[in-house]
């Protein structure tokens, strides 16, 4: 009986491992395909201007263009930044490109890069 349990566990491990590998491979191949229209649209960056930076709360106020993925027209509003490093790299008046996504119900700047 014990042998059967061990055999089943080993089988489960074999079945589970390739599934995980497939997932990570799919993620990698998606980001490596800039020619795929759907992929580039789902990671599109939107022009924005930094109006205020609050390092204490991790909030960045942006005058942003239309954010199609979250259904928002152009406006000025505060967003939560994904991490503290992102908040520190920008200053009031900076022209940036941002990617805003709904992360667990909170509109979050997941990517922000300066425009030259
Ligand atoms: Cu907005």
PDB file of C-alpha atoms and ligand atoms in Angstrom:
ATOM      1  CA  UNK A   1       0.000   0.000   0.000  1.00  0.00           C
ATOM      2  CA  UNK A   2       2.760   2.387   0.917  1.00  0.00           C
ATOM      3  CA  UNK A   3       4.481   1.644  -2.386  1.00  0.00           C
ATOM      4  CA  UNK A   4       1.362   2.626  -4.297  1.00  0.00           C
ATOM      5  CA  UNK A   5       1.180   5.979  -2.495  1.00  0.00           C
ATOM      6  CA  UNK A   6       4.807   6.692  -3.275  1.00  0.00           C
ATOM      7  CA  UNK A   7       4.265   5.753  -6.905  1.00  0.00           C
ATOM      8  CA  UNK A   8       1.246   8.036  -7.109  1.00  0.00           C
ATOM      9  CA  UNK A   9       3.152  10.944  -5.579  1.00  0.00           C
ATOM     10  CA  UNK A  10       5.971  10.485  -8.049  1.00  0.00           C
ATOM     11  CA  UNK A  11       3.481  10.427 -10.908  1.00  0.00           C
ATOM     12  CA  UNK A  12       1.781  13.566  -9.618  1.00  0.00           C
ATOM     13  CA  UNK A  13       5.137  15.328  -9.461  1.00  0.00           C
ATOM     14  CA  UNK A  14       5.926  14.295 -13.026  1.00  0.00           C
ATOM     15  CA  UNK A  15       2.547  15.524 -14.256  1.00  0.00           C
ATOM     16  CA  UNK A  16       2.705  18.792 -12.298  1.00  0.00           C
ATOM     17  CA  UNK A  17       6.214  19.812 -13.334  1.00  0.00           C
ATOM     18  CA  UNK A  18       5.746  20.057 -17.106  1.00  0.00           C
ATOM     19  CA  UNK A  19       2.510  22.044 -16.566  1.00  0.00           C
ATOM     20  CA  UNK A  20       4.428  24.666 -14.605  1.00  0.00           C
ATOM     21  CA  UNK A  21       7.177  24.745 -17.205  1.00  0.00           C
ATOM     22  CA  UNK A  22       4.609  25.290 -19.957  1.00  0.00           C
ATOM     23  CA  UNK A  23       3.152  28.286 -18.125  1.00  0.00           C
ATOM     24  CA  UNK A  24       6.476  30.046 -17.698  1.00  0.00           C
ATOM     25  CA  UNK A  25       7.442  29.260 -21.283  1.00  0.00           C
ATOM     26  CA  UNK A  26       4.194  30.761 -22.543  1.00  0.00           C
ATOM     27  CA  UNK A  27       4.851  33.929 -20.571  1.00  0.00           C
ATOM     28  CA  UNK A  28       8.329  34.212 -21.992  1.00  0.00           C
ATOM     29  CA  UNK A  29       7.331  33.659 -25.584  1.00  0.00           C
ATOM     30  CA  UNK A  30       4.536  36.230 -25.253  1.00  0.00           C
ATOM     31  CA  UNK A  31       6.896  39.002 -24.200  1.00  0.00           C
ATOM     32  CA  UNK A  32       9.314  38.025 -26.936  1.00  0.00           C
ATOM     33  CA  UNK A  33       6.772  38.528 -29.718  1.00  0.00           C
ATOM     34  CA  UNK A  34       6.453  42.244 -30.438  1.00  0.00           C
ATOM     35  CA  UNK A  35       4.842  41.529 -33.797  1.00  0.00           C
ATOM     36  CA  UNK A  36       1.726  40.001 -32.213  1.00  0.00           C
ATOM     37  CA  UNK A  37      -0.907  42.732 -32.299  1.00  0.00           C
ATOM     38  CA  UNK A  38      -2.801  41.516 -29.246  1.00  0.00           C
ATOM     39  CA  UNK A  39       0.359  41.360 -27.152  1.00  0.00           C
ATOM     40  CA  UNK A  40       1.569  44.849 -27.990  1.00  0.00           C
ATOM     41  CA  UNK A  41      -1.891  46.327 -27.390  1.00  0.00           C
ATOM     42  CA  UNK A  42      -2.162  44.699 -23.981  1.00  0.00           C
ATOM     43  CA  UNK A  43       1.127  46.237 -22.860  1.00  0.00           C
ATOM     44  CA  UNK A  44       0.735  49.606 -24.574  1.00  0.00           C
ATOM     45  CA  UNK A  45       2.208  52.622 -22.820  1.00  0.00           C
ATOM     46  CA  UNK A  46       0.292  55.879 -22.468  1.00  0.00           C
ATOM     47  CA  UNK A  47       1.818  59.356 -22.479  1.00  0.00           C
ATOM     48  CA  UNK A  48       1.498  61.199 -19.186  1.00  0.00           C
ATOM     49  CA  UNK A  49       2.955  64.129 -17.273  1.00  0.00           C
ATOM     50  CA  UNK A  50       3.935  63.923 -13.618  1.00  0.00           C
ATOM     51  CA  UNK A  51       1.987  66.533 -11.624  1.00  0.00           C
ATOM     52  CA  UNK A  52       2.918  65.484  -8.118  1.00  0.00           C
ATOM     53  CA  UNK A  53       5.018  62.834  -6.392  1.00  0.00           C
ATOM     54  CA  UNK A  54       4.292  61.674  -2.859  1.00  0.00           C
ATOM     55  CA  UNK A  55       7.115  59.395  -1.768  1.00  0.00           C
ATOM     56  CA  UNK A  56       5.575  58.890   1.695  1.00  0.00           C
ATOM     57  CA  UNK A  57       2.370  57.334   0.362  1.00  0.00           C
ATOM     58  CA  UNK A  58       3.834  55.956  -2.873  1.00  0.00           C
ATOM     59  CA  UNK A  59       1.349  57.932  -4.945  1.00  0.00           C
ATOM     60  CA  UNK A  60       2.088  59.686  -8.228  1.00  0.00           C
ATOM     61  CA  UNK A  61      -0.346  62.220  -9.685  1.00  0.00           C
ATOM     62  CA  UNK A  62      -0.415  62.015 -13.461  1.00  0.00           C
ATOM     63  CA  UNK A  63      -2.034  64.014 -16.206  1.00  0.00           C
ATOM     64  CA  UNK A  64      -2.603  60.985 -18.380  1.00  0.00           C
ATOM     65  CA  UNK A  65      -3.876  60.236 -21.839  1.00  0.00           C
ATOM     66  CA  UNK A  66      -6.619  57.679 -22.470  1.00  0.00           C
ATOM     67  CA  UNK A  67      -5.984  54.399 -20.659  1.00  0.00           C
ATOM     68  CA  UNK A  68      -7.892  51.981 -22.845  1.00  0.00           C
ATOM     69  CA  UNK A  69      -7.181  48.861 -20.808  1.00  0.00           C
ATOM     70  CA  UNK A  70      -8.866  50.306 -17.708  1.00  0.00           C
ATOM     71  CA  UNK A  71     -11.486  52.272 -19.669  1.00  0.00           C
ATOM     72  CA  UNK A  72     -10.382  55.741 -18.599  1.00  0.00           C
ATOM     73  CA  UNK A  73     -10.440  58.951 -20.622  1.00  0.00           C
ATOM     74  CA  UNK A  74      -7.619  61.517 -20.332  1.00  0.00           C
ATOM     75  CA  UNK A  75      -7.549  63.242 -16.923  1.00  0.00           C
ATOM     76  CA  UNK A  76      -5.374  64.234 -13.994  1.00  0.00           C
ATOM     77  CA  UNK A  77      -5.447  61.871 -11.033  1.00  0.00           C
ATOM     78  CA  UNK A  78      -3.302  60.126  -8.445  1.00  0.00           C
ATOM     79  CA  UNK A  79      -2.149  56.553  -8.915  1.00  0.00           C
ATOM     80  CA  UNK A  80      -0.471  54.098  -6.625  1.00  0.00           C
ATOM     81  CA  UNK A  81       2.999  53.225  -7.915  1.00  0.00           C
ATOM     82  CA  UNK A  82       4.010  49.576  -8.061  1.00  0.00           C
ATOM     83  CA  UNK A  83       7.103  50.135  -5.931  1.00  0.00           C
ATOM     84  CA  UNK A  84       9.027  52.822  -4.047  1.00  0.00           C
ATOM     85  CA  UNK A  85      11.883  52.872  -6.560  1.00  0.00           C
ATOM     86  CA  UNK A  86       9.457  53.927  -9.275  1.00  0.00           C
ATOM     87  CA  UNK A  87       8.240  56.881  -7.179  1.00  0.00           C
ATOM     88  CA  UNK A  88      11.788  58.088  -6.572  1.00  0.00           C
ATOM     89  CA  UNK A  89      12.821  58.055 -10.226  1.00  0.00           C
ATOM     90  CA  UNK A  90      10.337  60.730 -11.337  1.00  0.00           C
ATOM     91  CA  UNK A  91       9.770  64.356 -10.438  1.00  0.00           C
ATOM     92  CA  UNK A  92       7.060  66.936 -10.875  1.00  0.00           C
ATOM     93  CA  UNK A  93       6.964  68.077 -14.502  1.00  0.00           C
ATOM     94  CA  UNK A  94       8.538  64.925 -15.954  1.00  0.00           C
ATOM     95  CA  UNK A  95       7.077  63.665 -19.217  1.00  0.00           C
ATOM     96  CA  UNK A  96       6.622  59.929 -18.930  1.00  0.00           C
ATOM     97  CA  UNK A  97       5.060  56.896 -20.551  1.00  0.00           C
ATOM     98  CA  UNK A  98       3.056  54.712 -18.208  1.00  0.00           C
ATOM     99  CA  UNK A  99       1.286  51.416 -18.050  1.00  0.00           C
ATOM    100  CA  UNK A 100      -1.605  51.440 -15.577  1.00  0.00           C
ATOM    101  CA  UNK A 101      -3.329  48.214 -14.630  1.00  0.00           C
ATOM    102  CA  UNK A 102      -6.045  47.221 -12.218  1.00  0.00           C
ATOM    103  CA  UNK A 103      -4.128  45.233  -9.592  1.00  0.00           C
ATOM    104  CA  UNK A 104      -6.511  43.656  -7.069  1.00  0.00           C
ATOM    105  CA  UNK A 105      -8.961  46.513  -7.531  1.00  0.00           C
ATOM    106  CA  UNK A 106      -6.388  49.300  -7.276  1.00  0.00           C
ATOM    107  CA  UNK A 107      -5.323  51.225 -10.355  1.00  0.00           C
ATOM    108  CA  UNK A 108      -1.559  50.846 -10.203  1.00  0.00           C
ATOM    109  CA  UNK A 109       1.291  52.212 -12.296  1.00  0.00           C
ATOM    110  CA  UNK A 110       3.045  48.989 -13.194  1.00  0.00           C
ATOM    111  CA  UNK A 111       5.522  50.567 -15.609  1.00  0.00           C
ATOM    112  CA  UNK A 112       6.803  54.110 -15.962  1.00  0.00           C
ATOM    113  CA  UNK A 113       9.581  55.412 -18.168  1.00  0.00           C
ATOM    114  CA  UNK A 114      10.712  58.940 -18.962  1.00  0.00           C
ATOM    115  CA  UNK A 115      10.118  60.436 -22.365  1.00  0.00           C
ATOM    116  CA  UNK A 116      12.898  62.497 -23.872  1.00  0.00           C
TER     117      UNK A 116
HETATM  118 CU1  LIG B   1      -7.610  58.713 -14.745  1.00  0.00          CU
END
